[in-house]
Coordinates of C-alpha atoms in Angstrom, one line a residue:
X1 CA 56.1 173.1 57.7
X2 CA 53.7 170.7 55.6
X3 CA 55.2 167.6 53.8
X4 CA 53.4 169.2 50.4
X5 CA 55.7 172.6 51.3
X6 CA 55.3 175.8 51.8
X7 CA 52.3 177.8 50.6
X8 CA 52.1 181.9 50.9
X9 CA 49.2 183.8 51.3
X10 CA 46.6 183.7 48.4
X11 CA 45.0 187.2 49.0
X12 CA 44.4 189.8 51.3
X13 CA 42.4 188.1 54.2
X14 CA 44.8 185.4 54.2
X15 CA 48.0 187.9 54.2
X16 CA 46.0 189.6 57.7
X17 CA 45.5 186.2 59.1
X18 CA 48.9 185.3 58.6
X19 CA 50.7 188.2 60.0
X20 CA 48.4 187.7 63.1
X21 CA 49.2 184.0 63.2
X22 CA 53.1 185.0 63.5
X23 CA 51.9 188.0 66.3
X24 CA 50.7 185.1 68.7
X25 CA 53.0 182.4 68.1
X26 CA 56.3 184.5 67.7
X27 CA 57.2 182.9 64.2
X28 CA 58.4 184.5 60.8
X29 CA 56.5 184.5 57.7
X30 CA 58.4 182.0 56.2
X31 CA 57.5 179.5 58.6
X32 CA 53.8 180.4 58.9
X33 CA 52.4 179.0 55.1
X34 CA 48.4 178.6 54.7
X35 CA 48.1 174.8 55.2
X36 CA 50.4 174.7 58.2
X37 CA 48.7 173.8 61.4
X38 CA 48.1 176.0 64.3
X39 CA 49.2 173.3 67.0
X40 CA 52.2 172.0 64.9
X41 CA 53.4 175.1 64.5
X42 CA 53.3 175.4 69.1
X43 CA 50.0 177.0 69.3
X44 CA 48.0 175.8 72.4
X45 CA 44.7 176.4 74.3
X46 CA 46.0 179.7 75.5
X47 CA 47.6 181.0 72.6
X48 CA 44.4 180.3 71.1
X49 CA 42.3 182.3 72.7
X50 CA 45.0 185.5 72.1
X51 CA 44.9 184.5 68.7
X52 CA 41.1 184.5 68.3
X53 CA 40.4 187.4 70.2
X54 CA 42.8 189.2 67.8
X55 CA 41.9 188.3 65.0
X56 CA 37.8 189.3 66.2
X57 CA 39.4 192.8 67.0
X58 CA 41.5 193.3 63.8
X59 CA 39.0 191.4 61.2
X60 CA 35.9 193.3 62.6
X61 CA 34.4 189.5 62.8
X62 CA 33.8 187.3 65.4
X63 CA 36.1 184.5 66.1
X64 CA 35.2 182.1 68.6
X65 CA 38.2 179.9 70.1
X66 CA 36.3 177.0 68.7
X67 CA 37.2 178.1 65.0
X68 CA 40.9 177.7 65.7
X69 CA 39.9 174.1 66.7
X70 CA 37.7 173.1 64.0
X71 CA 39.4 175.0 61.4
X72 CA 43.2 175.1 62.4
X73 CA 44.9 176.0 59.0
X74 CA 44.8 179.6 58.1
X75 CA 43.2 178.3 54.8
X76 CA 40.7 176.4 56.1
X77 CA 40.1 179.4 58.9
X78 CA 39.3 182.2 56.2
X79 CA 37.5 179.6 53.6
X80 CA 35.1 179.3 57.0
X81 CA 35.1 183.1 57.7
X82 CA 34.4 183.6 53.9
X83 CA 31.2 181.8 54.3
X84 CA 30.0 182.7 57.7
X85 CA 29.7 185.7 59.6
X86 CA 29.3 185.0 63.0
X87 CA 27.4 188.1 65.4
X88 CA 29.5 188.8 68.1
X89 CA 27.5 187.8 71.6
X90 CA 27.4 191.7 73.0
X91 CA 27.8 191.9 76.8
X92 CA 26.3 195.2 77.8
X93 CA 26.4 197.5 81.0
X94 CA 23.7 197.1 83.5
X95 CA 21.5 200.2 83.8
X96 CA 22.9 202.4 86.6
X97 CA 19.4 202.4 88.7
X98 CA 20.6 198.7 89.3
X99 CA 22.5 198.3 92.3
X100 CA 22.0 194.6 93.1
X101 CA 24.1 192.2 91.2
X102 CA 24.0 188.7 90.6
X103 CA 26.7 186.5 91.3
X104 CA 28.3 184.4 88.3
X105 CA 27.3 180.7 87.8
X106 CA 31.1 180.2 89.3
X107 CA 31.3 182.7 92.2
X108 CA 27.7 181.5 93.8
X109 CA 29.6 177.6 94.0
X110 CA 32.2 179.6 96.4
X111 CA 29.8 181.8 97.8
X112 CA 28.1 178.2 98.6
X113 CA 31.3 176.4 100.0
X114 CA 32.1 180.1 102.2
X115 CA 28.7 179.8 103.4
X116 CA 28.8 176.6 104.4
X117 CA 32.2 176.6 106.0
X118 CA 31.6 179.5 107.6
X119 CA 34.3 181.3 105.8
X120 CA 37.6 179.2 104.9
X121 CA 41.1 180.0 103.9
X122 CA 40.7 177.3 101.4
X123 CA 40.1 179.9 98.0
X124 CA 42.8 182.8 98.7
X125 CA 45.6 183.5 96.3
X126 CA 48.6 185.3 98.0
X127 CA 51.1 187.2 95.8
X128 CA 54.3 188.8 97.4
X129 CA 57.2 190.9 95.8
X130 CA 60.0 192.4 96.5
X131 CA 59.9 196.1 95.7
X132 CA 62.5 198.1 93.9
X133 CA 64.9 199.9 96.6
X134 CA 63.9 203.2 95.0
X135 CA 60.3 202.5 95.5
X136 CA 58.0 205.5 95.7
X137 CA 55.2 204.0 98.4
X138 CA 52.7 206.8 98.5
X139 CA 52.9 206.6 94.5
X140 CA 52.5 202.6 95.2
X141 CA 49.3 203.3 97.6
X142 CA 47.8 205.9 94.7
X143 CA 48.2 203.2 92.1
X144 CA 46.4 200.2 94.1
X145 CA 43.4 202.7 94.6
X146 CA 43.5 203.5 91.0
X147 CA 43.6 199.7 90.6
X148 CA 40.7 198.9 93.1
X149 CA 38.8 201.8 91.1
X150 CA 39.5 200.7 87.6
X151 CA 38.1 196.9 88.3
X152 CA 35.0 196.9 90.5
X153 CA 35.1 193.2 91.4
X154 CA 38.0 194.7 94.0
X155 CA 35.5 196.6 95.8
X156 CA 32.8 194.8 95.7
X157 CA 31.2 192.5 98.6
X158 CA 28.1 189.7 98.5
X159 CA 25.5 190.1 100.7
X160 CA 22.1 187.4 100.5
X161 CA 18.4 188.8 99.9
X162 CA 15.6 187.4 101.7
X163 CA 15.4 184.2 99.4
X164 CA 18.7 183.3 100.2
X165 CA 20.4 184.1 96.9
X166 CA 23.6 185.8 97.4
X167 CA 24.2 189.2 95.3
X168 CA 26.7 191.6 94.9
X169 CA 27.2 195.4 95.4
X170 CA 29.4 198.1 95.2
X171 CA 31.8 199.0 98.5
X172 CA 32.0 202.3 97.4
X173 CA 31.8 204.3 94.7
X174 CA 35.7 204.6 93.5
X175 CA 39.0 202.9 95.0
X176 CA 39.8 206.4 97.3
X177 CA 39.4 204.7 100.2
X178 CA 40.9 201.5 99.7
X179 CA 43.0 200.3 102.9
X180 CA 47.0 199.7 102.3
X181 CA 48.4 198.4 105.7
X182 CA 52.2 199.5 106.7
X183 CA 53.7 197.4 109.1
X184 CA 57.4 197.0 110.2
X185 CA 59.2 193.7 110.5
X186 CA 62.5 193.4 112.4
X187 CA 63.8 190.3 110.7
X188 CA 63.1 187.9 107.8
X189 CA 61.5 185.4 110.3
X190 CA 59.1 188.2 111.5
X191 CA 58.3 189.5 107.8
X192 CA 57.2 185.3 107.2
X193 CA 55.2 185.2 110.0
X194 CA 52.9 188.3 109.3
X195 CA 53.0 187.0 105.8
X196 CA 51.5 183.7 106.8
X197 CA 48.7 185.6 108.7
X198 CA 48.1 187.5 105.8
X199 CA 47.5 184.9 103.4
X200 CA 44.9 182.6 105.6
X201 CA 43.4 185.2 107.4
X202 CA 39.9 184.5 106.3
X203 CA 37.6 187.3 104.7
X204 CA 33.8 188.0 105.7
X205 CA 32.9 188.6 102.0
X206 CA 29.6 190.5 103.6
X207 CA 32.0 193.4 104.7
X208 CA 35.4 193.2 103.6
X209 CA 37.3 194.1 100.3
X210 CA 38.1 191.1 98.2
X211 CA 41.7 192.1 98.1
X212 CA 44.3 192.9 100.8
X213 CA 47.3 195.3 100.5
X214 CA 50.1 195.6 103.0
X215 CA 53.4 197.5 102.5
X216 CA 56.2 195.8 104.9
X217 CA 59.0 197.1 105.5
X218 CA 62.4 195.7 107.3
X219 CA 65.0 197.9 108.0
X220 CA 67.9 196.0 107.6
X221 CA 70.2 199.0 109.2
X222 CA 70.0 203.0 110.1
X223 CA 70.5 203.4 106.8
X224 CA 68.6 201.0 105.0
X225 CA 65.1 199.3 104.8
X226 CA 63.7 196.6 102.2
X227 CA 59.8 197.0 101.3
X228 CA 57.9 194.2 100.8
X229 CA 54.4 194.3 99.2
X230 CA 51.8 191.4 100.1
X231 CA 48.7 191.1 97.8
X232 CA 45.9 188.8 99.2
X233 CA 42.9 188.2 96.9
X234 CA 39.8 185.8 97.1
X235 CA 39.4 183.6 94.5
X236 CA 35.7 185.0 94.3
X237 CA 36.8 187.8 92.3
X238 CA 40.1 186.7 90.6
X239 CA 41.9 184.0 88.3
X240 CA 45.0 183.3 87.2
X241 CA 44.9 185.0 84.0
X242 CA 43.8 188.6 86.2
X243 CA 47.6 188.5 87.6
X244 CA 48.8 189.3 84.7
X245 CA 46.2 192.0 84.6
X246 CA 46.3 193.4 87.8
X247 CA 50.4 193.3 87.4
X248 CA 49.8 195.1 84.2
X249 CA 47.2 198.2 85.7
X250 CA 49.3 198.2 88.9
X251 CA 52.7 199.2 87.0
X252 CA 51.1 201.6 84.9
X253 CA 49.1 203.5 87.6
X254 CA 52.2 203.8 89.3
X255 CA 54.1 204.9 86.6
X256 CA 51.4 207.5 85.8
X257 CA 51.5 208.9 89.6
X258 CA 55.5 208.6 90.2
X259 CA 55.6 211.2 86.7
X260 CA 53.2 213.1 88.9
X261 CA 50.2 212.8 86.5
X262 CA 47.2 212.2 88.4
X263 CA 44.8 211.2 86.0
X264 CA 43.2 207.6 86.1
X265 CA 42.1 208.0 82.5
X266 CA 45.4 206.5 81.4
X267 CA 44.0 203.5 80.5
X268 CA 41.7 202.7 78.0
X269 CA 38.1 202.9 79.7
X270 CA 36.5 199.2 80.5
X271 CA 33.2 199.1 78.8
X272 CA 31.9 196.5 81.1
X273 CA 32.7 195.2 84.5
X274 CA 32.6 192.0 85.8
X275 CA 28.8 192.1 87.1
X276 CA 28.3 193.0 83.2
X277 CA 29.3 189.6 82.6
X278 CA 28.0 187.7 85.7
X279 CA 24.4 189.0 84.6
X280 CA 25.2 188.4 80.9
X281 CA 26.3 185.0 81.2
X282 CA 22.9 183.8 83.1
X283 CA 21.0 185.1 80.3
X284 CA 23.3 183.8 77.4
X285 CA 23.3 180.1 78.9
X286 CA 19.4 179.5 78.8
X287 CA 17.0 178.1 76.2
X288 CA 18.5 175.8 73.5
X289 CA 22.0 176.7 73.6
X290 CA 21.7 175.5 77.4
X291 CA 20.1 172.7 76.3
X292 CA 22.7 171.8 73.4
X293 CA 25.8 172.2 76.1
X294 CA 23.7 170.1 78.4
X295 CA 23.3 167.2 76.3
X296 CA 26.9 167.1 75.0
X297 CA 28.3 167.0 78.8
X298 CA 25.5 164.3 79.8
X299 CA 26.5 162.3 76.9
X300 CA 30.4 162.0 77.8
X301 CA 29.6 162.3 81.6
X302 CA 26.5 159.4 81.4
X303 CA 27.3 156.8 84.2
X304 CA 30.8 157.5 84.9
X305 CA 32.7 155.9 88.1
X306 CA 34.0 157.9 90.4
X307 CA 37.7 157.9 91.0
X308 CA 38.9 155.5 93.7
X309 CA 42.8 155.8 94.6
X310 CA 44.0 153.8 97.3
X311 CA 44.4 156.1 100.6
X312 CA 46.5 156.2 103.3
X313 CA 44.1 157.7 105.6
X314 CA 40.6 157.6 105.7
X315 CA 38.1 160.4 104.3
X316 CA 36.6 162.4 106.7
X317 CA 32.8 163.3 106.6
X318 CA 33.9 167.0 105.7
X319 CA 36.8 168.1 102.9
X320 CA 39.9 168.7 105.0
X321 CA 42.2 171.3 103.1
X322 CA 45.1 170.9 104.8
X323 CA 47.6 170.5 101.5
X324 CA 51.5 169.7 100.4
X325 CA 53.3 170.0 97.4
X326 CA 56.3 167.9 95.8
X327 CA 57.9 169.1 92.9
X328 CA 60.1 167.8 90.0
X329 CA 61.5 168.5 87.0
X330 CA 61.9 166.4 83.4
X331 CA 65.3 166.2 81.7
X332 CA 65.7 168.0 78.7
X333 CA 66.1 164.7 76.5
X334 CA 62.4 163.7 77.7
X335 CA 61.3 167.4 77.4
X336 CA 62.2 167.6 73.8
X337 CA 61.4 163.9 72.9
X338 CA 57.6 164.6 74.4
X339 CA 57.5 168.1 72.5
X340 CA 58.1 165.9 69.0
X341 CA 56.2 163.4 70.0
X342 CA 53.2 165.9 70.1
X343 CA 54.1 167.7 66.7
X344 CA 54.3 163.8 65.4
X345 CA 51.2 163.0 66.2
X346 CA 49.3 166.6 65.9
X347 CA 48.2 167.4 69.0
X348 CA 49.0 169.6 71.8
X349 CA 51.7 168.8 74.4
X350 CA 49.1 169.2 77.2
X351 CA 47.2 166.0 75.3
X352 CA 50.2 164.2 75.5
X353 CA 50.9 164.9 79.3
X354 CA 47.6 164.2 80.0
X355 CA 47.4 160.6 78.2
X356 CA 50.9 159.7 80.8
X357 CA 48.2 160.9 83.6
X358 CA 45.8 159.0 82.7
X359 CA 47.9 155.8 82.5
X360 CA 49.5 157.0 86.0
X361 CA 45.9 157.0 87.3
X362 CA 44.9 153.7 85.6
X363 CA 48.1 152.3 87.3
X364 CA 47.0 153.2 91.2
X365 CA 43.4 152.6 90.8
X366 CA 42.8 149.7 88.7
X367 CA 39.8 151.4 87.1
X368 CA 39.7 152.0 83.0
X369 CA 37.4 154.4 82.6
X370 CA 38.7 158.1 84.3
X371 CA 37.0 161.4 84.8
X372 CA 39.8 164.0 85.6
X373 CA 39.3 167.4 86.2
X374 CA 40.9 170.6 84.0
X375 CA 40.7 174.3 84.2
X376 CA 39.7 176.2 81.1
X377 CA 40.5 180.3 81.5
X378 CA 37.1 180.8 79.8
X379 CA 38.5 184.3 78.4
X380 CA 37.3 183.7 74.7
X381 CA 34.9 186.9 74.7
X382 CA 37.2 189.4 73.8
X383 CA 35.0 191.7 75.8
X384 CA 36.3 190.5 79.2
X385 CA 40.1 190.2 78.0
X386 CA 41.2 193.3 80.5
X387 CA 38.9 192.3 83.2
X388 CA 39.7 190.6 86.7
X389 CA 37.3 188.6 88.0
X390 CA 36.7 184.7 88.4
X391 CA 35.7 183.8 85.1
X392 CA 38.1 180.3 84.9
X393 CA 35.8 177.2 84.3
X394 CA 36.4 173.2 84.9
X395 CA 36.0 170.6 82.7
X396 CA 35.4 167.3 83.6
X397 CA 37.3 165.1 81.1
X398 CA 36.5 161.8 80.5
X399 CA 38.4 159.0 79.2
X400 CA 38.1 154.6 78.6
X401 CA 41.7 153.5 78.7
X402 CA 41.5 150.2 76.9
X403 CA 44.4 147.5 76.9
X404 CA 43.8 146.8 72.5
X405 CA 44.5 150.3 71.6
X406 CA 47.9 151.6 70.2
X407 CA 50.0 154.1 72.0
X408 CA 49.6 156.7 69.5
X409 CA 46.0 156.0 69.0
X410 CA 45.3 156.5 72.6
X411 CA 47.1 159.6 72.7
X412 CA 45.5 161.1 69.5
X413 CA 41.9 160.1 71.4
X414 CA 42.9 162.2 74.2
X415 CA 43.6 165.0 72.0
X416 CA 40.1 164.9 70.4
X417 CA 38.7 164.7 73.5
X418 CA 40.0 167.9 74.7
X419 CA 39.1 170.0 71.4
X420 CA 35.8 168.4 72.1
X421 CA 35.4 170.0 75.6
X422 CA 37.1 173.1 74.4
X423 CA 34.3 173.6 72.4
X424 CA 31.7 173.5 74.5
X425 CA 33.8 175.2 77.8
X426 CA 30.9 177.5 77.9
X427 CA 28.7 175.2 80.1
X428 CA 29.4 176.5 84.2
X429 CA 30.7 173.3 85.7
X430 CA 28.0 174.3 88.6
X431 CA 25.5 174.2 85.9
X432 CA 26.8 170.5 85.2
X433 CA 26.6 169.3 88.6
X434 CA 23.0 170.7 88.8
X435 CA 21.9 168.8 85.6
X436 CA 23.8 166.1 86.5
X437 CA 21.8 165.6 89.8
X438 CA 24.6 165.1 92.2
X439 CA 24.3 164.2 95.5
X440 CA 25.6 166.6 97.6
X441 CA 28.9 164.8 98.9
X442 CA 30.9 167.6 101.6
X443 CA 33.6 164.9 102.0
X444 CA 34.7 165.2 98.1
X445 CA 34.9 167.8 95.0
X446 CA 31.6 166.9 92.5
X447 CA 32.2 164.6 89.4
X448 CA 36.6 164.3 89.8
X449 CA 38.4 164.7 92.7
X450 CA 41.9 165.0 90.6
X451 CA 43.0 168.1 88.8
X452 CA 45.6 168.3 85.8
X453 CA 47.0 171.8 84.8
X454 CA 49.4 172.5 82.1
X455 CA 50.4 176.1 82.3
X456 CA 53.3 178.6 80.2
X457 CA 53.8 181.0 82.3
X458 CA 55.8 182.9 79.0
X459 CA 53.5 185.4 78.8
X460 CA 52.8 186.2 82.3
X461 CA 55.9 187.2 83.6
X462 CA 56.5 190.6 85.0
X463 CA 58.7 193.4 83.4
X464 CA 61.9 193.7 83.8
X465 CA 62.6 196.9 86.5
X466 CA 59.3 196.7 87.0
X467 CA 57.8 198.7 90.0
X468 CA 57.2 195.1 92.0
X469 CA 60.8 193.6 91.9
X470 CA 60.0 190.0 91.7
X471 CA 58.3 187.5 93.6
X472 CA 59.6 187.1 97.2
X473 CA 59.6 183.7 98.2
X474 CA 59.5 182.8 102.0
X475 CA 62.0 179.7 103.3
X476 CA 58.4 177.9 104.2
X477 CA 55.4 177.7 102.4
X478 CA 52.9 180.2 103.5
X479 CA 49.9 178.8 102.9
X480 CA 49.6 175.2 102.4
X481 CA 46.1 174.1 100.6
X482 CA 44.7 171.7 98.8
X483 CA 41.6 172.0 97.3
X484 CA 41.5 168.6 95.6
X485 CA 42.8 164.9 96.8
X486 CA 45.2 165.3 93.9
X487 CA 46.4 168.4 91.6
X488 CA 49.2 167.7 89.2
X489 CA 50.2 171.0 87.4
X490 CA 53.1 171.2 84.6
X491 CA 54.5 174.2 83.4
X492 CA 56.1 174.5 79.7
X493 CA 57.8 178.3 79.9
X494 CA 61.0 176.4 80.3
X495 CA 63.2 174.3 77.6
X496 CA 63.0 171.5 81.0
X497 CA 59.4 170.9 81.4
X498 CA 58.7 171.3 85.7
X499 CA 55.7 170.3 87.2
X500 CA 54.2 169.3 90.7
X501 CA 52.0 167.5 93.0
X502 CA 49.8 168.9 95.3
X503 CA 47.7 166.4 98.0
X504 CA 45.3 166.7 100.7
X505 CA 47.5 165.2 103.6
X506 CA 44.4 164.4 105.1
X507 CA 44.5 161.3 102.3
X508 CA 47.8 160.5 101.4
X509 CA 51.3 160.5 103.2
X510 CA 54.1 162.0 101.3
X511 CA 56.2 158.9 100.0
X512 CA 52.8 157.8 98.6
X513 CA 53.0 161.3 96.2
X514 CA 56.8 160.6 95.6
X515 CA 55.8 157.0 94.4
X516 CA 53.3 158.7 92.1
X517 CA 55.7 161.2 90.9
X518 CA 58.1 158.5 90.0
X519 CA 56.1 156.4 88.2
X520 CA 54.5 159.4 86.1
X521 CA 58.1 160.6 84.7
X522 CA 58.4 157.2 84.1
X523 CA 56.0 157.1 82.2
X524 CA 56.7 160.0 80.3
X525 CA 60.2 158.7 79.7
X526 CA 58.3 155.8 78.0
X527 CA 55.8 158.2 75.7

């Protein structure tokens, strides 16, 4: 807690807020008092979106993610809520007579790079599991066209009208005659050979479902057979934060159909889809709140340097996607000592990562004054909580690393600077690069090239005896991308803190990478 001590709940609003507080962050009331922070007390970006989309449902108020931020005591929190009501920014349904859709501000960028490509590999995301021996598969097959007709996005493909604008449009009218694939493998070798078709075998978004299902199965003897289920999707139409709704939907349409209850009304009904929100969104970001985003980003973005790392190979004219990964992992000493060092200093962990990176990247390219990339799951309408769909955003962050500042002072920077893009996440990074008037460059990514992810899996992780096993994980990578010169994501489920590299090959060589890696746990080691 606080060095003045604990303090309880005043009153009624504050009692609520604290219970929910202890929801999202798994603590006791005891623990939780009213001038204790949010992020001391292990809240993050994540948790605070949870936390602020419950509290809008439960308080009947809206909370925007940016509350948590500004006001990150449950004190401060309801004195604000006390004194402002905030409307909630309503999303509605598109009449039915409409039957073309726009494309979001973030799916016409990959519609753009598809286009231009002529389809690419480069935006898949392949999922495989292992099922459960006593899998039912025509129960499986029902669920993942109760899926595909739950979430619209699944069956939905983009055509372009006679201006040249891509839209969207509805496959058909419900998931019945979604396509699951059944295919027999004779060994483990074979089963990672059709898998690595499967995940890079490139879509034609004009015609094709945005996701793939295939059932495999290997029969190990007479007697026996192991089922393996392979789940493509295009990035166009899905994020990281819709796996863990699309694992969610999956297990309990099967569920529904192996108890032999037909009915898809076993979830509660999605007021809006995803087109809902792609339409919404291009309406909502106009006019002075555009203008207001704008003029933040062009203030911290105003004549920034592009990144130049030293390369082992020359950039071609075109991105080359051809990627590799290294991986590591941070003993628990450092793990703990960088968790304190956050609490210490009040800021998230992801802050304090992020300052090591930024003195890794000072390091290799000489240059003070850094724009790396981040993603943002841009969730914080609680409307579009229980939707898939590509709604995760980039923000460019932008830092001045300056030899006269203190450690601690530095890092404490890095963390404002990150609340401050939080804040305003709302602006379409594709909006950004349009206002921003840059050129057109096909050899490199717009505004950063580098990419730095901190994720907790914690919450995402699948059921236990769940219908899809777990993750099957082939002896060679499947599908080797990278979409970036340099990714670096670290992951906090864990009491060791992992993390990796990914790199376009086409740029470095691997003992390049491995230098990298070294010096950035270094460098942790010395934070």
């Amino acid at each position: 807690g606080d060095a003045t001590g604990y303090v309880g709940p005043r009153n009624d609003l504050e009692l609520q807020v604290q219970a929910i507080w202890c929801e999202v962050l798994g603590l006791k009331p005891d623990v939780v008092g009213i001038h204790d922070n949010f992020f001391r007390l292990g809240g993050d970006s994540i948790i605070s979106i949870k936390l602020a989309s419950r509290l809008t449902q439960r308080l009947n108020r809206h909370v925007h993610v940016s509350n948590i931020f500004n006001y990150p005591t449950i004190a401060s929190l309801v004195k604000h809520l006390q004194n402002h009501t905030e409307n909630l920014p309503q999303i509605h349904q598109l009449p039915a007579e409409v039957k073309q859709y726009p494309l979001s501000f973030a799916q016409e960028r990959l519609w753009f790079i598809e286009e231009y490509e002529g389809g690419s590999n480069a935006y898949h995301v392949p999922m495989v599991y292992i099922l459960d021996k006593e899998i039912d598969l025509s129960a499986l097959t029902h669920a993942l066209r109760c899926l595909v007709g739950r979430h619209e996005i699944l069956r939905s493909r983009i055509q372009t009208d006679t201006r040249g604008l891509g839209y969207q449009e509805l496959l058909i009218p419900n998931g019945d005659d979604f396509p699951v694939g059944h295919q027999e493998v004779s060994s483990e070798a074979d089963l990672d050979a059709a898998l690595k078709i499967d995940a890079n075998r490139v879509y034609d978004l004009t015609t094709d479902y945005p996701l793939r299902a295939s059932i495999y199965e290997y029969k190990v003897s007479s007697r026996e057979s192991r089922y393996y289920l392979s789940l493509v999707v295009h990035h166009i139409a899905f994020d990281g934060w819709s796996m863990g709704i699309l694992l969610r939907d999956l297990e309990a349409f099967y569920e529904n159909a192996v108890s032999g209850n037909s009915s898809s009304e076993l979830l509660p009904k999605l007021k809006i889809q995803y087109k809902d929100f792609a339409y919404w969104q291009r309406q909502y970001l106009s006019g002075e709140r555009l203008t207001r985003m704008l003029d933040f980003w062009r203030e911290q973005l105003t004549g920034y340097e592009t990144l130049h790392l030293p390369l082992d190979n020359k950039r071609g004219r075109d991105i080359d996607y051809r990627g590799s990964d290294t991986f590591f992992e941070l003993d628990e000493e450092t793990s703990n000592g960088l968790r304190n060092l956050a609490r210490e200093l009040k800021v998230s962990l992801y802050s304090v990562l992020l300052s090591g990176y930024y003195l890794l990247l000072r390091a290799y390219s000489n240059q003070d004054d850094l724009v790396v990339g981040t993603p943002v799951s841009n969730r914080h309408y609680h409307q579009v909580e229980d939707l898939i769909g590509f709604f995760v955003n980039s923000l460019a962050l932008r830092i001045h690393v300056s030899g006269d500042e203190s450690l601690s002072g530095f890092i404490r920077r890095v963390g404002e600077t990150v609340i401050a893009a939080q804040l305003h996440q709302d602006l379409p990074f594709e909006k950004l690069v349009e206002a921003l008037m840059i050129e057109k460059d096909t050899s490199r990514h717009p505004i950063f090239q580098v990419m730095f992810t901190l994720q907790n899996f914690g919450g995402n992780k699948l059921s236990k005896g769940g219908v899809l096993g777990h993750h099957y994980t082939p002896t060679e990578s499947q599908y080797e991308i990278a979409k970036f010169d340099l990714s670096t994501v670290l992951d906090d489920s864990d009491s060791q803190i992992r993390g990796g590299f990914n790199y376009a090959m086409g740029l470095f060589n691997e003992e390049t990478i491995l230098g990298y890696q070294e010096t950035y746990i270094e460098i942790l080691r010395q934070l």
